């Protein structure tokens, strides 16, 4: 991890060097990563709507319920796959293996539509909703106990998770998981998400404008603001679902850290205890924007610390029980 800081913070500058740094570490742990049972299913009618399930040897049972963690990866709205070809195809499989083996979580990693598939807002939120519906209907992973569901969205994946959580189009699916007993949404992890766009260079907004259309009205910060405005307290927060916002220490300041601060500040401006208690904020020390997804299942304590942060957050929410 000490080799990350000299790379800087620009995503364009750090991406390939970061992959190169982690490639031999992940390959050295390939047998462990690949030891976890993985199955692939379709969650919707489109070819792109596929998901992988990583099953633990034994599920962690708390309050007679078992956990499922759904992960939506990043890729700037233009790239990404549930298993990336880099690092011998171990990227994202390492995340599934980490939470399955160390914490007894079934892990769902779902593909979603990119711009190359014609995606336009709110298609990413629709893909998340369809995957959540699939989880409700199919109860993936070992065991027959009801499910404590956690959703983690990284970067662009976090945009789509936020869309699902705050956009009115997906209220029906939200109701199923925030009030249901079979599958209950317990927590959300927003991992290095671009909550808003403050970039002054118009060219850097080309991709967001192509996806969102009206970026300012449809970014996660705007959707959260609109949900508070229309509902008083958004349904997903009223339900007792817990949120944690996590950023890499070396995330780009203007694109990620400042918008994160705006999102958190506006959330905490709401004075009700339900809203204030629902949100936690933390940092992944030493990590840049790319490294968290590569660092799990490396067997290195400092690299994997953020995964333990997530697991502690989830396990605490499970022990508290549904509100």
CSV table of C-alpha atoms in Angstrom, one decimal:
chain,number,residue,atom,x,y,z
A,1,UNK,CA,0.0,0.0,0.0
A,2,UNK,CA,3.0,2.3,0.6
A,3,UNK,CA,3.5,2.3,-3.2
A,4,UNK,CA,0.1,3.9,-3.9
A,5,UNK,CA,0.7,7.4,-2.5
A,6,UNK,CA,3.5,8.3,-5.0
A,7,UNK,CA,1.1,7.5,-7.9
A,8,UNK,CA,-1.0,10.6,-7.0
A,9,UNK,CA,-4.8,10.8,-7.0
A,10,UNK,CA,-5.8,11.2,-10.6
A,11,UNK,CA,-7.8,8.1,-11.7
A,12,UNK,CA,-6.3,8.2,-15.2
A,13,UNK,CA,-2.8,8.3,-13.7
A,14,UNK,CA,-3.3,5.6,-11.0
A,15,UNK,CA,-5.5,3.0,-12.7
A,16,UNK,CA,-3.0,0.8,-14.6
A,17,UNK,CA,-0.1,1.2,-12.2
A,18,UNK,CA,-2.5,0.1,-9.4
A,19,UNK,CA,-3.6,-3.0,-11.3
A,20,UNK,CA,0.1,-3.9,-12.0
A,21,UNK,CA,0.9,-3.6,-8.3
A,22,UNK,CA,-1.9,-5.9,-7.2
A,23,UNK,CA,-1.6,-8.4,-10.0
A,24,UNK,CA,1.1,-10.7,-8.5
A,25,UNK,CA,-0.5,-10.5,-5.0
A,26,UNK,CA,-3.9,-11.6,-6.3
A,27,UNK,CA,-2.4,-14.4,-8.4
A,28,UNK,CA,-0.5,-15.7,-5.4
A,29,UNK,CA,-3.9,-16.1,-3.7
A,30,UNK,CA,-5.7,-17.5,-6.7
A,31,UNK,CA,-6.4,-20.9,-5.2
A,32,UNK,CA,-8.1,-19.4,-2.1
A,33,UNK,CA,-10.2,-17.0,-4.2
A,34,UNK,CA,-11.2,-19.8,-6.6
A,35,UNK,CA,-12.1,-22.2,-3.8
A,36,UNK,CA,-15.4,-20.4,-3.2
A,37,UNK,CA,-18.4,-21.8,-5.0
A,38,UNK,CA,-19.6,-19.4,-7.8
A,39,UNK,CA,-22.8,-19.7,-9.8
A,40,UNK,CA,-24.1,-17.4,-12.5
A,41,UNK,CA,-27.7,-16.5,-13.1
A,42,UNK,CA,-29.8,-14.2,-15.2
A,43,UNK,CA,-31.7,-11.6,-13.2
A,44,UNK,CA,-33.5,-9.9,-16.2
A,45,UNK,CA,-34.4,-10.5,-19.9
A,46,UNK,CA,-31.3,-8.7,-21.3
A,47,UNK,CA,-28.0,-10.4,-22.0
A,48,UNK,CA,-26.2,-7.9,-19.8
A,49,UNK,CA,-28.4,-8.7,-16.8
A,50,UNK,CA,-26.3,-11.5,-15.3
A,51,UNK,CA,-25.1,-12.0,-11.7
A,52,UNK,CA,-22.6,-14.2,-9.9
A,53,UNK,CA,-23.3,-15.7,-6.5
A,54,UNK,CA,-20.3,-16.6,-4.2
A,55,UNK,CA,-21.5,-18.9,-1.4
A,56,UNK,CA,-19.8,-19.3,2.0
A,57,UNK,CA,-19.0,-22.8,3.3
A,58,UNK,CA,-21.4,-21.9,6.2
A,59,UNK,CA,-23.6,-18.8,6.5
A,60,UNK,CA,-23.3,-16.5,9.5
A,61,UNK,CA,-26.5,-16.7,11.4
A,62,UNK,CA,-27.5,-13.8,13.6
A,63,UNK,CA,-31.0,-13.5,15.1
A,64,UNK,CA,-32.0,-16.5,12.9
A,65,UNK,CA,-31.2,-14.6,9.7
A,66,UNK,CA,-28.4,-15.0,7.2
A,67,UNK,CA,-26.6,-12.3,5.3
A,68,UNK,CA,-26.3,-11.4,1.6
A,69,UNK,CA,-24.1,-8.7,0.3
A,70,UNK,CA,-24.8,-7.3,-3.2
A,71,UNK,CA,-21.9,-5.5,-4.8
A,72,UNK,CA,-22.2,-3.0,-7.7
A,73,UNK,CA,-18.7,-2.3,-9.1
A,74,UNK,CA,-17.5,0.9,-10.7
A,75,UNK,CA,-16.3,1.8,-14.2
A,76,UNK,CA,-17.2,5.3,-15.0
A,77,UNK,CA,-20.5,4.3,-16.6
A,78,UNK,CA,-18.6,3.0,-19.6
A,79,UNK,CA,-16.8,-0.1,-18.5
A,80,UNK,CA,-16.8,-2.9,-16.0
A,81,UNK,CA,-17.8,-6.6,-15.6
A,82,UNK,CA,-18.6,-8.8,-12.7
A,83,UNK,CA,-15.3,-10.5,-13.3
A,84,UNK,CA,-12.6,-8.3,-14.9
A,85,UNK,CA,-10.1,-10.0,-17.2
A,86,UNK,CA,-7.1,-8.3,-15.5
A,87,UNK,CA,-5.2,-10.1,-12.8
A,88,UNK,CA,-6.1,-13.5,-14.3
A,89,UNK,CA,-9.8,-12.9,-13.9
A,90,UNK,CA,-9.6,-12.6,-10.1
A,91,UNK,CA,-10.9,-9.0,-9.8
A,92,UNK,CA,-14.3,-8.9,-8.1
A,93,UNK,CA,-14.0,-12.6,-7.4
A,94,UNK,CA,-11.6,-11.6,-4.7
A,95,UNK,CA,-14.4,-9.5,-3.1
A,96,UNK,CA,-16.8,-12.4,-3.2
A,97,UNK,CA,-14.3,-14.8,-1.7
A,98,UNK,CA,-13.3,-12.4,1.0
A,99,UNK,CA,-16.8,-11.8,2.5
A,100,UNK,CA,-17.8,-15.5,1.9
A,101,UNK,CA,-14.8,-17.1,3.6
A,102,UNK,CA,-14.1,-14.6,6.4
A,103,UNK,CA,-17.6,-13.6,7.4
A,104,UNK,CA,-20.0,-16.2,6.1
A,105,UNK,CA,-21.8,-13.8,3.6
A,106,UNK,CA,-23.3,-14.9,0.3
A,107,UNK,CA,-22.1,-12.3,-2.2
A,108,UNK,CA,-24.0,-11.2,-5.3
A,109,UNK,CA,-22.0,-9.4,-8.0
A,110,UNK,CA,-24.3,-8.1,-10.8
A,111,UNK,CA,-23.5,-6.7,-14.2
A,112,UNK,CA,-25.5,-3.6,-15.2
A,113,UNK,CA,-26.0,-1.7,-18.5
A,114,UNK,CA,-23.2,0.6,-19.6
A,115,UNK,CA,-23.4,3.5,-22.2
A,116,UNK,CA,-22.3,0.9,-24.8
A,117,UNK,CA,-25.5,-0.9,-24.1
A,118,UNK,CA,-27.6,2.2,-24.6
A,119,UNK,CA,-27.9,2.9,-20.9
A,120,UNK,CA,-29.6,6.2,-19.9
A,121,UNK,CA,-30.7,7.4,-16.5
A,122,UNK,CA,-32.3,5.7,-14.6
A,123,UNK,CA,-31.4,2.4,-16.3
A,124,UNK,CA,-28.7,1.7,-13.7
A,125,UNK,CA,-31.2,2.0,-10.9
A,126,UNK,CA,-33.6,-0.3,-12.7
A,127,UNK,CA,-30.8,-2.9,-13.0
A,128,UNK,CA,-30.2,-2.7,-9.3
A,129,UNK,CA,-34.0,-3.0,-8.6
A,130,UNK,CA,-34.2,-6.1,-10.9
A,131,UNK,CA,-31.3,-7.8,-9.1
A,132,UNK,CA,-32.9,-7.0,-5.7
A,133,UNK,CA,-36.2,-8.5,-7.0
A,134,UNK,CA,-34.2,-11.6,-8.1
A,135,UNK,CA,-32.7,-11.9,-4.6
A,136,UNK,CA,-36.1,-11.7,-3.0
A,137,UNK,CA,-37.5,-14.4,-5.3
A,138,UNK,CA,-34.6,-16.8,-5.3
A,139,UNK,CA,-33.1,-16.4,-1.8
A,140,UNK,CA,-29.5,-17.2,-2.9
A,141,UNK,CA,-26.8,-18.9,-0.9
A,142,UNK,CA,-26.8,-21.7,1.5
A,143,UNK,CA,-29.5,-21.9,4.2
A,144,UNK,CA,-33.2,-21.4,4.4
A,145,UNK,CA,-33.2,-18.6,6.9
A,146,UNK,CA,-34.6,-15.1,5.9
A,147,UNK,CA,-32.0,-12.7,4.5
A,148,UNK,CA,-30.4,-9.6,5.9
A,149,UNK,CA,-29.5,-7.7,2.7
A,150,UNK,CA,-26.7,-5.3,2.3
A,151,UNK,CA,-26.0,-3.3,-0.9
A,152,UNK,CA,-22.5,-1.9,-1.6
A,153,UNK,CA,-22.0,0.4,-4.6
A,154,UNK,CA,-18.5,1.5,-5.7
A,155,UNK,CA,-18.1,4.6,-7.8
A,156,UNK,CA,-20.4,4.4,-10.8
A,157,UNK,CA,-22.1,1.4,-9.1
A,158,UNK,CA,-22.8,3.7,-6.2
A,159,UNK,CA,-24.6,6.1,-8.6
A,160,UNK,CA,-27.0,3.2,-9.5
A,161,UNK,CA,-27.4,2.1,-5.9
A,162,UNK,CA,-28.3,5.7,-4.9
A,163,UNK,CA,-30.8,5.9,-7.8
A,164,UNK,CA,-32.5,2.7,-6.6
A,165,UNK,CA,-32.6,4.1,-3.0
A,166,UNK,CA,-33.9,7.6,-3.7
A,167,UNK,CA,-35.7,7.6,-7.0
A,168,UNK,CA,-39.5,7.3,-7.0
A,169,UNK,CA,-39.5,4.8,-9.9
A,170,UNK,CA,-38.2,2.1,-7.6
A,171,UNK,CA,-40.5,2.7,-4.6
A,172,UNK,CA,-42.3,-0.6,-5.0
A,173,UNK,CA,-39.2,-2.7,-4.9
A,174,UNK,CA,-37.9,-0.7,-2.0
A,175,UNK,CA,-41.1,-1.4,-0.1
A,176,UNK,CA,-40.5,-5.1,-0.5
A,177,UNK,CA,-37.1,-5.0,1.2
A,178,UNK,CA,-37.5,-2.2,3.7
A,179,UNK,CA,-40.6,-3.7,5.3
A,180,UNK,CA,-40.4,-7.4,4.2
A,181,UNK,CA,-39.4,-10.2,6.5
A,182,UNK,CA,-38.1,-12.7,4.0
A,183,UNK,CA,-35.5,-10.3,2.6
A,184,UNK,CA,-34.8,-7.2,4.6
A,185,UNK,CA,-32.5,-4.3,3.5
A,186,UNK,CA,-30.3,-3.7,6.6
A,187,UNK,CA,-27.5,-1.5,5.3
A,188,UNK,CA,-26.0,0.4,2.4
A,189,UNK,CA,-22.3,1.0,1.7
A,190,UNK,CA,-21.5,3.9,-0.6
A,191,UNK,CA,-17.9,3.4,-1.7
A,192,UNK,CA,-16.1,6.3,-3.3
A,193,UNK,CA,-19.3,7.5,-5.1
A,194,UNK,CA,-19.3,10.7,-7.2
A,195,UNK,CA,-22.3,12.2,-5.4
A,196,UNK,CA,-22.3,15.3,-7.6
A,197,UNK,CA,-20.2,16.9,-10.4
A,198,UNK,CA,-18.2,20.0,-9.7
A,199,UNK,CA,-15.8,19.6,-12.6
A,200,UNK,CA,-15.2,22.9,-14.4
A,201,UNK,CA,-13.8,21.3,-17.6
A,202,UNK,CA,-16.9,20.7,-19.8
A,203,UNK,CA,-15.1,17.8,-21.6
A,204,UNK,CA,-14.9,15.8,-18.4
A,205,UNK,CA,-18.6,16.0,-18.1
A,206,UNK,CA,-19.2,14.4,-21.5
A,207,UNK,CA,-19.9,10.9,-20.1
A,208,UNK,CA,-22.1,12.0,-17.2
A,209,UNK,CA,-24.1,14.2,-19.5
A,210,UNK,CA,-24.6,11.4,-21.9
A,211,UNK,CA,-26.0,9.1,-19.2
A,212,UNK,CA,-27.9,11.6,-17.0
A,213,UNK,CA,-28.9,14.2,-19.4
A,214,UNK,CA,-29.5,16.8,-16.7
A,215,UNK,CA,-26.6,16.0,-14.4
A,216,UNK,CA,-27.4,18.5,-11.7
A,217,UNK,CA,-31.0,17.2,-11.3
A,218,UNK,CA,-30.2,13.5,-11.4
A,219,UNK,CA,-26.9,13.0,-9.6
A,220,UNK,CA,-27.0,11.2,-6.2
A,221,UNK,CA,-26.9,14.4,-4.2
A,222,UNK,CA,-29.9,15.8,-6.1
A,223,UNK,CA,-31.9,12.5,-5.8
A,224,UNK,CA,-31.3,12.5,-2.0
A,225,UNK,CA,-32.3,16.1,-1.8
A,226,UNK,CA,-35.5,15.4,-3.8
A,227,UNK,CA,-36.4,12.4,-1.6
A,228,UNK,CA,-36.1,14.4,1.6
A,229,UNK,CA,-38.1,17.2,-0.1
A,230,UNK,CA,-41.0,15.0,-1.2
A,231,UNK,CA,-41.1,12.5,1.7
A,232,UNK,CA,-39.9,14.5,4.7
A,233,UNK,CA,-37.7,11.5,5.6
A,234,UNK,CA,-37.0,9.1,2.7
A,235,UNK,CA,-38.7,5.7,3.1
A,236,UNK,CA,-35.4,3.8,3.1
A,237,UNK,CA,-34.2,5.9,6.0
A,238,UNK,CA,-37.5,5.7,7.9
A,239,UNK,CA,-37.2,2.0,7.7
A,240,UNK,CA,-34.0,2.0,9.9
A,241,UNK,CA,-31.7,1.0,7.1
A,242,UNK,CA,-28.2,2.1,8.0
A,243,UNK,CA,-25.8,3.9,5.6
A,244,UNK,CA,-22.0,4.3,5.6
A,245,UNK,CA,-20.1,6.5,3.2
A,246,UNK,CA,-16.5,5.3,2.6
A,247,UNK,CA,-13.8,7.0,0.6
A,248,UNK,CA,-10.2,6.2,-0.2
A,249,UNK,CA,-7.8,8.6,1.5
A,250,UNK,CA,-6.3,9.2,-2.0
A,251,UNK,CA,-9.6,9.7,-3.8
A,252,UNK,CA,-9.5,12.7,-6.1
A,253,UNK,CA,-10.5,15.8,-4.1
A,254,UNK,CA,-12.7,17.7,-6.6
A,255,UNK,CA,-14.5,14.7,-8.1
A,256,UNK,CA,-15.1,12.6,-5.0
A,257,UNK,CA,-14.1,14.1,-1.6
A,258,UNK,CA,-15.7,17.6,-2.0
A,259,UNK,CA,-19.0,16.2,-3.4
A,260,UNK,CA,-18.9,13.6,-0.5
A,261,UNK,CA,-18.7,16.5,1.9
A,262,UNK,CA,-21.6,18.2,0.3
A,263,UNK,CA,-23.7,15.0,0.4
A,264,UNK,CA,-22.9,14.4,4.1
A,265,UNK,CA,-23.4,18.1,5.1
A,266,UNK,CA,-26.9,18.2,3.4
A,267,UNK,CA,-27.9,14.9,5.0
A,268,UNK,CA,-27.0,16.1,8.5
A,269,UNK,CA,-28.9,19.4,8.0
A,270,UNK,CA,-32.0,17.3,8.6
A,271,UNK,CA,-32.6,17.5,12.4
A,272,UNK,CA,-34.6,14.4,13.0
A,273,UNK,CA,-32.8,11.7,14.9
A,274,UNK,CA,-33.8,8.9,12.4
A,275,UNK,CA,-31.9,10.6,9.6
A,276,UNK,CA,-28.9,11.6,11.7
A,277,UNK,CA,-28.5,8.1,13.2
A,278,UNK,CA,-28.8,6.4,9.8
A,279,UNK,CA,-25.5,7.8,8.3
A,280,UNK,CA,-21.9,7.1,9.2
A,281,UNK,CA,-18.8,8.4,7.4
A,282,UNK,CA,-15.4,6.7,7.3
A,283,UNK,CA,-12.2,6.6,5.4
A,284,UNK,CA,-10.1,3.8,3.8
A,285,UNK,CA,-6.7,4.9,4.8
A,286,UNK,CA,-3.9,4.6,2.3
A,287,UNK,CA,-6.2,3.6,-0.6
A,288,UNK,CA,-6.7,5.3,-3.9
A,289,UNK,CA,-9.8,5.2,-6.1
A,290,UNK,CA,-8.8,1.9,-7.7
A,291,UNK,CA,-7.1,-0.1,-5.0
A,292,UNK,CA,-10.0,-1.1,-2.6
A,293,UNK,CA,-11.5,-3.5,-5.2
A,294,UNK,CA,-8.1,-5.1,-5.7
A,295,UNK,CA,-7.0,-5.3,-2.1
A,296,UNK,CA,-9.4,-7.9,-0.6
A,297,UNK,CA,-8.3,-11.6,-0.5
A,298,UNK,CA,-4.6,-10.5,-0.6
A,299,UNK,CA,-4.0,-11.7,2.9
A,300,UNK,CA,-2.5,-8.4,3.9
A,301,UNK,CA,-4.0,-6.8,7.0
A,302,UNK,CA,-3.5,-3.2,6.0
A,303,UNK,CA,-4.9,-3.8,2.5
A,304,UNK,CA,-8.0,-5.7,3.8
A,305,UNK,CA,-8.8,-3.3,6.7
A,306,UNK,CA,-11.6,-1.6,4.7
A,307,UNK,CA,-13.3,-5.0,4.2
A,308,UNK,CA,-13.3,-5.5,7.9
A,309,UNK,CA,-14.8,-2.0,8.3
A,310,UNK,CA,-17.6,-3.0,6.0
A,311,UNK,CA,-18.1,-6.3,7.8
A,312,UNK,CA,-18.2,-4.6,11.2
A,313,UNK,CA,-20.8,-2.1,9.9
A,314,UNK,CA,-23.0,-4.9,8.5
A,315,UNK,CA,-22.7,-7.2,11.5
A,316,UNK,CA,-23.5,-4.4,13.9
A,317,UNK,CA,-26.7,-3.6,11.9
A,318,UNK,CA,-27.7,-7.3,12.0
A,319,UNK,CA,-27.3,-7.4,15.8
A,320,UNK,CA,-29.4,-4.4,16.3
A,321,UNK,CA,-32.3,-6.1,14.5
A,322,UNK,CA,-34.9,-4.6,12.2
A,323,UNK,CA,-36.4,-1.3,13.5
